[in-house]
PDB file of C-alpha atoms in Angstrom:
ATOM      1  CA  MET A  29     -11.096 -51.241   6.327  1.00  0.00           C
ATOM      2  CA  ARG A  30     -13.391 -48.573   7.787  1.00  0.00           C
ATOM      3  CA  ALA A  31     -11.861 -45.436   9.267  1.00  0.00           C
ATOM      4  CA  ALA A  32     -12.287 -44.913  12.983  1.00  0.00           C
ATOM      5  CA  TRP A  33     -14.024 -41.701  13.946  1.00  0.00           C
ATOM      6  CA  PRO A  34     -13.569 -40.059  17.342  1.00  0.00           C
ATOM      7  CA  ALA A  35     -16.251 -40.350  19.953  1.00  0.00           C
ATOM      8  CA  GLY A  36     -18.826 -37.579  20.076  1.00  0.00           C
ATOM      9  CA  GLY A  37     -19.132 -37.228  16.276  1.00  0.00           C
ATOM     10  CA  SER A  38     -19.716 -39.139  13.069  1.00  0.00           C
ATOM     11  CA  ARG A  39     -18.858 -38.775   9.448  1.00  0.00           C
ATOM     12  CA  ALA A  40     -22.146 -36.957   8.723  1.00  0.00           C
ATOM     13  CA  GLY A  41     -22.798 -35.348  12.092  1.00  0.00           C
ATOM     14  CA  MET A  42     -21.602 -32.175  13.758  1.00  0.00           C
ATOM     15  CA  SER A  43     -19.337 -32.236  16.769  1.00  0.00           C
ATOM     16  CA  LEU A  44     -19.443 -29.280  19.141  1.00  0.00           C
ATOM     17  CA  GLY A  45     -16.095 -30.377  20.534  1.00  0.00           C
ATOM     18  CA  ARG A  46     -14.404 -30.128  17.138  1.00  0.00           C
ATOM     19  CA  VAL A  47     -15.989 -26.738  16.494  1.00  0.00           C
ATOM     20  CA  LEU A  48     -14.725 -25.464  19.860  1.00  0.00           C
ATOM     21  CA  ALA A  49     -11.309 -26.967  19.154  1.00  0.00           C
ATOM     22  CA  MET A  50     -11.082 -24.973  15.921  1.00  0.00           C
ATOM     23  CA  LEU A  51     -12.201 -21.813  17.719  1.00  0.00           C
ATOM     24  CA  GLY A  52      -9.431 -22.460  20.214  1.00  0.00           C
ATOM     25  CA  ARG A  53      -6.958 -22.740  17.351  1.00  0.00           C
ATOM     26  CA  TYR A  54      -8.109 -19.374  15.958  1.00  0.00           C
ATOM     27  CA  TYR A  55      -7.809 -17.827  19.412  1.00  0.00           C
ATOM     28  CA  TYR A  56      -4.191 -18.947  19.827  1.00  0.00           C
ATOM     29  CA  LEU A  57      -3.445 -17.925  16.206  1.00  0.00           C
ATOM     30  CA  PHE A  58      -4.654 -14.380  16.878  1.00  0.00           C
ATOM     31  CA  ARG A  59      -3.148 -14.198  20.349  1.00  0.00           C
ATOM     32  CA  GLY A  60       0.299 -14.939  18.964  1.00  0.00           C
ATOM     33  CA  SER A  61       0.051 -12.512  16.018  1.00  0.00           C
ATOM     34  CA  VAL A  62       0.104  -8.787  16.696  1.00  0.00           C
ATOM     35  CA  PRO A  63      -0.579  -7.912  13.006  1.00  0.00           C
ATOM     36  CA  ARG A  64      -3.801  -9.939  13.044  1.00  0.00           C
ATOM     37  CA  ILE A  65      -4.975  -8.270  16.264  1.00  0.00           C
ATOM     38  CA  ILE A  66      -4.262  -4.802  14.866  1.00  0.00           C
ATOM     39  CA  GLU A  67      -6.035  -5.660  11.620  1.00  0.00           C
ATOM     40  CA  LEU A  68      -9.320  -6.268  13.458  1.00  0.00           C
ATOM     41  CA  ALA A  69      -9.737  -2.535  14.138  1.00  0.00           C
ATOM     42  CA  TYR A  70      -7.453  -1.168  11.429  1.00  0.00           C
ATOM     43  CA  TRP A  71      -9.835  -1.005   8.464  1.00  0.00           C
ATOM     44  CA  PRO A  72     -12.810   0.574  10.295  1.00  0.00           C
ATOM     45  CA  ILE A  73     -10.549   3.239  11.832  1.00  0.00           C
ATOM     46  CA  VAL A  74      -8.974   4.148   8.483  1.00  0.00           C
ATOM     47  CA  GLN A  75     -12.360   4.351   6.752  1.00  0.00           C
ATOM     48  CA  VAL A  76     -13.883   6.508   9.490  1.00  0.00           C
ATOM     49  CA  ALA A  77     -10.889   8.872   9.462  1.00  0.00           C
ATOM     50  CA  LEU A  78     -10.767   9.170   5.659  1.00  0.00           C
ATOM     51  CA  TRP A  79     -14.463   9.730   5.042  1.00  0.00           C
ATOM     52  CA  GLY A  80     -14.750  11.951   8.091  1.00  0.00           C
ATOM     53  CA  PHE A  81     -12.175  14.357   6.633  1.00  0.00           C
ATOM     54  CA  ILE A  82     -13.842  14.191   3.199  1.00  0.00           C
ATOM     55  CA  THR A  83     -17.226  15.063   4.728  1.00  0.00           C
ATOM     56  CA  LYS A  84     -15.721  17.910   6.739  1.00  0.00           C
ATOM     57  CA  PHE A  85     -14.074  19.349   3.644  1.00  0.00           C
ATOM     58  CA  PHE A  86     -17.241  19.223   1.545  1.00  0.00           C
ATOM     59  CA  LEU A  87     -19.266  20.864   4.295  1.00  0.00           C
ATOM     60  CA  GLU A  88     -16.793  23.740   4.556  1.00  0.00           C
ATOM     61  CA  HIS A  89     -16.025  24.110   0.820  1.00  0.00           C
ATOM     62  CA  SER A  90     -19.264  23.407  -1.002  1.00  0.00           C
ATOM     63  CA  SER A  91     -18.155  25.380  -4.083  1.00  0.00           C
ATOM     64  CA  TRP A  92     -14.914  23.422  -4.512  1.00  0.00           C
ATOM     65  CA  LEU A  93     -16.393  20.761  -6.791  1.00  0.00           C
ATOM     66  CA  VAL A  94     -17.689  23.428  -9.147  1.00  0.00           C
ATOM     67  CA  ASN A  95     -14.172  24.827  -9.557  1.00  0.00           C
ATOM     68  CA  ALA A  96     -12.540  21.435 -10.137  1.00  0.00           C
ATOM     69  CA  ALA A  97     -15.100  18.851 -11.154  1.00  0.00           C
ATOM     70  CA  GLY A  98     -12.448  16.301 -12.127  1.00  0.00           C
ATOM     71  CA  ALA A  99     -10.326  16.626  -8.992  1.00  0.00           C
ATOM     72  CA  LEU A 100     -11.905  13.621  -7.274  1.00  0.00           C
ATOM     73  CA  LEU A 101     -11.380  11.410 -10.324  1.00  0.00           C
ATOM     74  CA  ALA A 102      -7.804  12.651 -10.657  1.00  0.00           C
ATOM     75  CA  GLY A 103      -7.255  11.879  -6.978  1.00  0.00           C
ATOM     76  CA  VAL A 104      -8.650   8.364  -7.393  1.00  0.00           C
ATOM     77  CA  LEU A 105      -6.454   7.643 -10.424  1.00  0.00           C
ATOM     78  CA  LEU A 106      -3.279   9.037  -8.879  1.00  0.00           C
ATOM     79  CA  TRP A 107      -3.952   7.257  -5.599  1.00  0.00           C
ATOM     80  CA  ASP A 108      -4.154   4.053  -7.616  1.00  0.00           C
ATOM     81  CA  VAL A 109      -0.623   4.762  -8.872  1.00  0.00           C
ATOM     82  CA  LEU A 110       0.670   4.852  -5.297  1.00  0.00           C
ATOM     83  CA  PHE A 111      -1.377   1.818  -4.281  1.00  0.00           C
ATOM     84  CA  ARG A 112      -0.380  -0.292  -7.284  1.00  0.00           C
ATOM     85  CA  GLY A 113       3.235   0.831  -7.086  1.00  0.00           C
ATOM     86  CA  GLN A 114       3.522  -0.418  -3.524  1.00  0.00           C
ATOM     87  CA  LEU A 115       1.371  -3.513  -3.946  1.00  0.00           C
ATOM     88  CA  GLY A 116       2.962  -4.530  -7.237  1.00  0.00           C
ATOM     89  CA  LEU A 117       6.389  -4.635  -5.584  1.00  0.00           C
ATOM     90  CA  SER A 118       5.134  -6.373  -2.437  1.00  0.00           C
ATOM     91  CA  ILE A 119       3.139  -8.990  -4.370  1.00  0.00           C
ATOM     92  CA  SER A 120       6.162  -9.840  -6.532  1.00  0.00           C
ATOM     93  CA  PHE A 121       8.057 -10.661  -3.353  1.00  0.00           C
ATOM     94  CA  LEU A 122       5.110 -12.492  -1.790  1.00  0.00           C
ATOM     95  CA  GLU A 123       4.755 -14.673  -4.870  1.00  0.00           C
ATOM     96  CA  GLU A 124       8.310 -15.901  -4.343  1.00  0.00           C
ATOM     97  CA  MET A 125       7.518 -16.599  -0.697  1.00  0.00           C
ATOM     98  CA  TRP A 126       4.286 -18.422  -1.486  1.00  0.00           C
ATOM     99  CA  ALA A 127       6.223 -20.588  -3.947  1.00  0.00           C
ATOM    100  CA  ARG A 128       9.008 -21.020  -1.341  1.00  0.00           C
ATOM    101  CA  ASN A 129      11.407 -19.892  -4.009  1.00  0.00           C
ATOM    102  CA  LEU A 130      13.567 -17.370  -2.132  1.00  0.00           C
ATOM    103  CA  GLY A 131      16.135 -19.970  -1.151  1.00  0.00           C
ATOM    104  CA  GLN A 132      16.545 -21.062  -4.773  1.00  0.00           C
ATOM    105  CA  LEU A 133      16.769 -17.471  -5.978  1.00  0.00           C
ATOM    106  CA  PHE A 134      19.540 -16.547  -3.582  1.00  0.00           C
ATOM    107  CA  ALA A 135      21.381 -19.816  -4.197  1.00  0.00           C
ATOM    108  CA  SER A 136      21.874 -18.379  -7.700  1.00  0.00           C
ATOM    109  CA  PRO A 137      24.186 -15.419  -8.454  1.00  0.00           C
ATOM    110  CA  LEU A 138      21.212 -13.060  -7.941  1.00  0.00           C
ATOM    111  CA  ARG A 139      22.016 -10.205  -5.560  1.00  0.00           C
ATOM    112  CA  PRO A 140      19.542  -8.346  -3.327  1.00  0.00           C
ATOM    113  CA  GLY A 141      20.031  -5.123  -5.297  1.00  0.00           C
ATOM    114  CA  GLU A 142      19.177  -6.912  -8.539  1.00  0.00           C
ATOM    115  CA  LEU A 143      16.039  -8.362  -7.005  1.00  0.00           C
ATOM    116  CA  MET A 144      14.971  -4.906  -5.791  1.00  0.00           C
ATOM    117  CA  ALA A 145      15.563  -3.425  -9.249  1.00  0.00           C
ATOM    118  CA  ALA A 146      13.551  -6.204 -10.908  1.00  0.00           C
ATOM    119  CA  MET A 147      10.654  -5.774  -8.461  1.00  0.00           C
ATOM    120  CA  MET A 148      10.605  -1.998  -9.061  1.00  0.00           C
ATOM    121  CA  LEU A 149      10.528  -2.416 -12.830  1.00  0.00           C
ATOM    122  CA  GLY A 150       7.858  -5.100 -12.533  1.00  0.00           C
ATOM    123  CA  SER A 151       5.807  -2.776 -10.341  1.00  0.00           C
ATOM    124  CA  LEU A 152       6.152   0.022 -12.910  1.00  0.00           C
ATOM    125  CA  ILE A 153       4.907  -2.253 -15.694  1.00  0.00           C
ATOM    126  CA  ARG A 154       1.979  -3.561 -13.618  1.00  0.00           C
ATOM    127  CA  THR A 155       0.945  -0.068 -12.594  1.00  0.00           C
ATOM    128  CA  SER A 156       1.151   1.339 -16.123  1.00  0.00           C
ATOM    129  CA  LEU A 157      -0.848  -1.528 -17.600  1.00  0.00           C
ATOM    130  CA  GLY A 158      -3.460  -1.292 -14.843  1.00  0.00           C
ATOM    131  CA  LEU A 159      -3.823   2.487 -15.061  1.00  0.00           C
ATOM    132  CA  MET A 160      -4.473   2.773 -18.791  1.00  0.00           C
ATOM    133  CA  PRO A 161      -7.850   0.947 -18.800  1.00  0.00           C
ATOM    134  CA  ALA A 162      -8.949   2.980 -15.763  1.00  0.00           C
ATOM    135  CA  THR A 163      -8.180   6.271 -17.528  1.00  0.00           C
ATOM    136  CA  LEU A 164     -10.157   5.061 -20.532  1.00  0.00           C
ATOM    137  CA  VAL A 165     -13.176   4.222 -18.354  1.00  0.00           C
ATOM    138  CA  ALA A 166     -12.956   7.656 -16.679  1.00  0.00           C
ATOM    139  CA  TRP A 167     -13.048   9.271 -20.109  1.00  0.00           C
ATOM    140  CA  LEU A 168     -15.898   7.123 -21.482  1.00  0.00           C
ATOM    141  CA  LEU A 169     -18.154   7.275 -18.425  1.00  0.00           C
ATOM    142  CA  HIS A 170     -17.300  10.671 -16.941  1.00  0.00           C
ATOM    143  CA  GLU A 171     -15.745  12.570 -19.851  1.00  0.00           C
ATOM    144  CA  TYR A 172     -12.636  13.241 -17.789  1.00  0.00           C
ATOM    145  CA  SER A 173      -9.072  12.649 -18.975  1.00  0.00           C
ATOM    146  CA  ILE A 174      -6.276  12.712 -16.444  1.00  0.00           C
ATOM    147  CA  TYR A 175      -3.921  13.397 -19.350  1.00  0.00           C
ATOM    148  CA  SER A 176      -5.339  16.929 -19.381  1.00  0.00           C
ATOM    149  CA  LEU A 177      -2.926  17.610 -16.506  1.00  0.00           C
ATOM    150  CA  GLY A 178      -0.192  17.701 -19.129  1.00  0.00           C
ATOM    151  CA  LEU A 179       3.490  17.383 -18.261  1.00  0.00           C
ATOM    152  CA  PRO A 180       2.885  17.735 -14.480  1.00  0.00           C
ATOM    153  CA  LEU A 181       1.246  14.292 -14.660  1.00  0.00           C
ATOM    154  CA  ILE A 182       4.684  12.765 -15.285  1.00  0.00           C
ATOM    155  CA  ALA A 183       6.053  14.442 -12.144  1.00  0.00           C
ATOM    156  CA  PHE A 184       3.069  13.261 -10.068  1.00  0.00           C
ATOM    157  CA  PHE A 185       3.286   9.715 -11.445  1.00  0.00           C
ATOM    158  CA  ALA A 186       7.040   9.402 -10.858  1.00  0.00           C
ATOM    159  CA  ASN A 187       6.896  10.699  -7.284  1.00  0.00           C
ATOM    160  CA  LEU A 188       4.013   8.425  -6.331  1.00  0.00           C
ATOM    161  CA  MET A 189       5.733   5.403  -7.880  1.00  0.00           C
ATOM    162  CA  VAL A 190       8.971   6.015  -5.976  1.00  0.00           C
ATOM    163  CA  PHE A 191       7.097   6.496  -2.709  1.00  0.00           C
ATOM    164  CA  GLY A 192       5.177   3.281  -3.371  1.00  0.00           C
ATOM    165  CA  TRP A 193       8.450   1.441  -3.958  1.00  0.00           C
ATOM    166  CA  ALA A 194       9.865   2.760  -0.691  1.00  0.00           C
ATOM    167  CA  ILE A 195       6.850   1.451   1.239  1.00  0.00           C
ATOM    168  CA  GLY A 196       6.959  -1.832  -0.679  1.00  0.00           C
ATOM    169  CA  LEU A 197      10.624  -2.392   0.185  1.00  0.00           C
ATOM    170  CA  ALA A 198       9.874  -1.757   3.858  1.00  0.00           C
ATOM    171  CA  VAL A 199       7.064  -4.319   3.675  1.00  0.00           C
ATOM    172  CA  CYS A 200       9.412  -6.821   2.012  1.00  0.00           C
ATOM    173  CA  ALA A 201      11.917  -6.251   4.819  1.00  0.00           C
ATOM    174  CA  LEU A 202       9.209  -7.172   7.342  1.00  0.00           C
ATOM    175  CA  LEU A 203       8.352 -10.261   5.291  1.00  0.00           C
ATOM    176  CA  ILE A 204      11.996 -11.343   5.222  1.00  0.00           C
ATOM    177  CA  ARG A 205      12.357 -10.851   8.948  1.00  0.00           C
ATOM    178  CA  TYR A 206       9.003 -12.189  10.190  1.00  0.00           C
ATOM    179  CA  GLY A 207       7.807 -14.391   7.330  1.00  0.00           C
ATOM    180  CA  LEU A 208       4.218 -14.646   6.145  1.00  0.00           C
ATOM    181  CA  ALA A 209       2.976 -13.572   9.575  1.00  0.00           C
ATOM    182  CA  ALA A 210       3.591 -10.035   8.278  1.00  0.00           C
ATOM    183  CA  GLU A 211       1.723 -10.670   5.006  1.00  0.00           C
ATOM    184  CA  SER A 212      -1.213  -8.428   5.946  1.00  0.00           C
ATOM    185  CA  PHE A 213       1.113  -5.409   5.964  1.00  0.00           C
ATOM    186  CA  ALA A 214       1.349  -5.706   2.166  1.00  0.00           C
ATOM    187  CA  TRP A 215      -2.280  -4.574   1.940  1.00  0.00           C
ATOM    188  CA  ALA A 216      -2.677  -2.580   5.142  1.00  0.00           C
ATOM    189  CA  SER A 217       0.459  -0.414   5.074  1.00  0.00           C
ATOM    190  CA  ILE A 218      -0.567   1.852   2.209  1.00  0.00           C
ATOM    191  CA  PHE A 219      -4.102   2.568   3.410  1.00  0.00           C
ATOM    192  CA  ILE A 220      -3.005   4.027   6.718  1.00  0.00           C
ATOM    193  CA  LEU A 221      -1.450   6.838   4.648  1.00  0.00           C
ATOM    194  CA  ALA A 222      -4.669   7.619   2.757  1.00  0.00           C
ATOM    195  CA  PRO A 223      -6.158  10.045   5.332  1.00  0.00           C
ATOM    196  CA  LEU A 224      -2.776  11.774   5.720  1.00  0.00           C
ATOM    197  CA  SER A 225      -1.987  11.981   2.006  1.00  0.00           C
ATOM    198  CA  ALA A 226      -4.820  14.491   1.430  1.00  0.00           C
ATOM    199  CA  VAL A 227      -5.961  12.667  -1.696  1.00  0.00           C
ATOM    200  CA  TYR A 228      -9.423  14.248  -1.859  1.00  0.00           C
ATOM    201  CA  TYR A 229      -9.012  17.370   0.281  1.00  0.00           C
ATOM    202  CA  PRO A 230      -6.292  19.926   1.151  1.00  0.00           C
ATOM    203  CA  VAL A 231      -3.850  19.306   3.980  1.00  0.00           C
ATOM    204  CA  ASP A 232      -5.342  22.184   5.998  1.00  0.00           C
ATOM    205  CA  VAL A 233      -8.506  20.123   6.558  1.00  0.00           C
ATOM    206  CA  LEU A 234      -6.503  17.818   8.827  1.00  0.00           C
ATOM    207  CA  PRO A 235      -5.987  18.526  12.547  1.00  0.00           C
ATOM    208  CA  GLU A 236      -2.884  20.618  13.160  1.00  0.00           C
ATOM    209  CA  ALA A 237      -0.841  17.709  14.546  1.00  0.00           C
ATOM    210  CA  ALA A 238      -1.791  15.524  11.583  1.00  0.00           C
ATOM    211  CA  GLN A 239      -0.788  18.288   9.142  1.00  0.00           C
ATOM    212  CA  ALA A 240       2.819  18.049  10.308  1.00  0.00           C
ATOM    213  CA  VAL A 241       2.795  14.296   9.614  1.00  0.00           C
ATOM    214  CA  ALA A 242       1.122  14.798   6.232  1.00  0.00           C
ATOM    215  CA  LEU A 243       3.753  17.299   5.113  1.00  0.00           C
ATOM    216  CA  ALA A 244       6.411  14.675   5.818  1.00  0.00           C
ATOM    217  CA  LEU A 245       4.838  12.448   3.137  1.00  0.00           C
ATOM    218  CA  PRO A 246       5.677  12.917  -0.558  1.00  0.00           C
ATOM    219  CA  SER A 247       2.127  11.889  -1.446  1.00  0.00           C
ATOM    220  CA  ALA A 248       0.597  14.894   0.330  1.00  0.00           C
ATOM    221  CA  HIS A 249       2.794  17.253  -1.692  1.00  0.00           C
ATOM    222  CA  VAL A 250       1.833  15.458  -4.902  1.00  0.00           C
ATOM    223  CA  PHE A 251      -1.913  15.750  -4.295  1.00  0.00           C
ATOM    224  CA  GLU A 252      -1.605  19.374  -3.193  1.00  0.00           C
ATOM    225  CA  GLY A 253       0.307  19.998  -6.429  1.00  0.00           C
ATOM    226  CA  MET A 254      -2.378  18.214  -8.441  1.00  0.00           C
ATOM    227  CA  ARG A 255      -5.095  20.496  -7.044  1.00  0.00           C
ATOM    228  CA  ALA A 256      -2.934  23.563  -7.711  1.00  0.00           C
ATOM    229  CA  VAL A 257      -2.706  22.575 -11.381  1.00  0.00           C
ATOM    230  CA  MET A 258      -6.419  21.856 -11.670  1.00  0.00           C
ATOM    231  CA  ILE A 259      -7.827  24.775  -9.658  1.00  0.00           C
ATOM    232  CA  GLU A 260      -5.227  27.536  -9.959  1.00  0.00           C
ATOM    233  CA  GLY A 261      -3.659  26.467 -13.250  1.00  0.00           C
ATOM    234  CA  VAL A 262      -0.115  26.586 -11.819  1.00  0.00           C
ATOM    235  CA  PHE A 263       2.555  23.970 -11.272  1.00  0.00           C
ATOM    236  CA  ARG A 264       3.901  24.378  -7.736  1.00  0.00           C
ATOM    237  CA  THR A 265       7.654  23.866  -8.063  1.00  0.00           C
ATOM    238  CA  ASP A 266       8.093  24.073  -4.285  1.00  0.00           C
ATOM    239  CA  LEU A 267       5.756  21.129  -3.735  1.00  0.00           C
ATOM    240  CA  PHE A 268       7.492  19.171  -6.494  1.00  0.00           C
ATOM    241  CA  LEU A 269      10.939  19.713  -4.964  1.00  0.00           C
ATOM    242  CA  TRP A 270       9.689  18.781  -1.497  1.00  0.00           C
ATOM    243  CA  ALA A 271       8.247  15.541  -2.889  1.00  0.00           C
ATOM    244  CA  ILE A 272      11.564  14.698  -4.583  1.00  0.00           C
ATOM    245  CA  ALA A 273      13.611  15.414  -1.452  1.00  0.00           C
ATOM    246  CA  LEU A 274      11.345  13.314   0.735  1.00  0.00           C
ATOM    247  CA  ASN A 275      11.310  10.485  -1.802  1.00  0.00           C
ATOM    248  CA  VAL A 276      15.116  10.391  -1.885  1.00  0.00           C
ATOM    249  CA  ALA A 277      15.087   9.896   1.893  1.00  0.00           C
ATOM    250  CA  TYR A 278      12.295   7.296   1.832  1.00  0.00           C
ATOM    251  CA  ILE A 279      13.676   5.189  -1.009  1.00  0.00           C
ATOM    252  CA  ALA A 280      17.136   5.213   0.592  1.00  0.00           C
ATOM    253  CA  GLY A 281      15.547   4.097   3.854  1.00  0.00           C
ATOM    254  CA  GLY A 282      13.564   1.360   2.089  1.00  0.00           C
ATOM    255  CA  VAL A 283      16.654   0.006   0.334  1.00  0.00           C
ATOM    256  CA  ALA A 284      18.694   0.105   3.557  1.00  0.00           C
ATOM    257  CA  LEU A 285      15.932  -1.632   5.525  1.00  0.00           C
ATOM    258  CA  PHE A 286      15.593  -4.362   2.893  1.00  0.00           C
ATOM    259  CA  ALA A 287      19.355  -4.953   2.839  1.00  0.00           C
ATOM    260  CA  TYR A 288      19.509  -4.992   6.649  1.00  0.00           C
ATOM    261  CA  ALA A 289      16.662  -7.514   6.931  1.00  0.00           C
ATOM    262  CA  PHE A 290      18.201  -9.666   4.209  1.00  0.00           C
ATOM    263  CA  ASN A 291      21.577  -9.795   5.978  1.00  0.00           C
ATOM    264  CA  ILE A 292      19.914 -10.794   9.269  1.00  0.00           C
ATOM    265  CA  ALA A 293      17.844 -13.462   7.514  1.00  0.00           C
ATOM    266  CA  ARG A 294      20.907 -14.839   5.727  1.00  0.00           C
ATOM    267  CA  ARG A 295      22.912 -15.103   8.963  1.00  0.00           C
ATOM    268  CA  ARG A 296      20.049 -16.803  10.812  1.00  0.00           C
ATOM    269  CA  GLY A 297      18.995 -19.069   7.957  1.00  0.00           C
ATOM    270  CA  LEU A 298      15.536 -17.485   7.717  1.00  0.00           C
ATOM    271  CA  ILE A 299      15.483 -17.257   3.928  1.00  0.00           C
ATOM    272  CA  LEU A 300      15.032 -21.017   3.543  1.00  0.00           C
ATOM    273  CA  GLN A 301      12.143 -20.877   6.055  1.00  0.00           C
ATOM    274  CA  SER A 302      10.446 -17.863   4.503  1.00  0.00           C
ATOM    275  CA  GLY A 303       7.516 -19.883   3.175  1.00  0.00           C
ATOM    276  CA  GLU A 304       6.518 -21.100   6.596  1.00  0.00           C
TER     277      GLU A 304
END
C-alpha cells in the first residue's frame, strides 16, 4: 500500500509550505526559550570583550611579553583547568539527564550530597587526564613547562577546580529546575567570566566598574597570582587567601543551590521528567 503524501509536495520534491512550517517551529522554539535568545548574541559579545581587553593591554604594555614569554601559555593551561572543572561536572549531570537516568538514580539509596561528591571527583579526574597531554604539547612545541611554576601551581589548580565545581553545581541546579532547556548554560556560563577573570592581562586593564566584579571572582586572584610568580618571582599570599575565602563562599552557595533545586524538583515530581 502506497503512502499518501500531502498536497503541494511529493516524495522527491520540495515543499515551500513544509519549509515555512519548520521555520515557524524554530520561531516558537526560540520565542519560548530565553536561554536560546540570549545565546544568539552571547558568544560575539564575549569574544569582542575578551579580545578587546587583550589588544588594549598589548598596546599599553608592549614589553610585557619579553618579561614573561610563557605567561600566555600558562594562562591558557590554567584557564583550561577552570573550564574543564566546570564542564566535567556539568557534563556528568547532563549525561544522566540525556539517558533519563535521574529518576532511577534517586530511587536508589543515593543521596544528593553523594552525587555531588562523585561528580566533583569525576571532574577532577577528567581535568587531570585532559591537562597532562596539553602540558606535554606546550613543552614539545613551545619549550614551555607549566610545572616550572613549582608549588604555587598546586594552589592555582586547586582554587580553579573548586571555583569550576561551584559554577558547575549552579548549572546543575538550573538543569534540575528547568530541564534541558537550560542545557546551553553548561557551555555558556564559564565563558562569560573569561573577560573578568583577567586570564591574559592584569585586572587594572578592565574598566573601573568591571574591576570590582573581577576582584569578587577567585579566578582573577589566581591569574594575578600566576603573573606575580612568573614576572616578579613572588607568591602573593594575599591573593591566595582571597581566592580561598571567595571559593568557600562560592562552593557553599553552589551546594546550597543544588540542594534547594533538588528539593523543589522532588516535591513537584520534576526529576522523573528531567529528560524532557
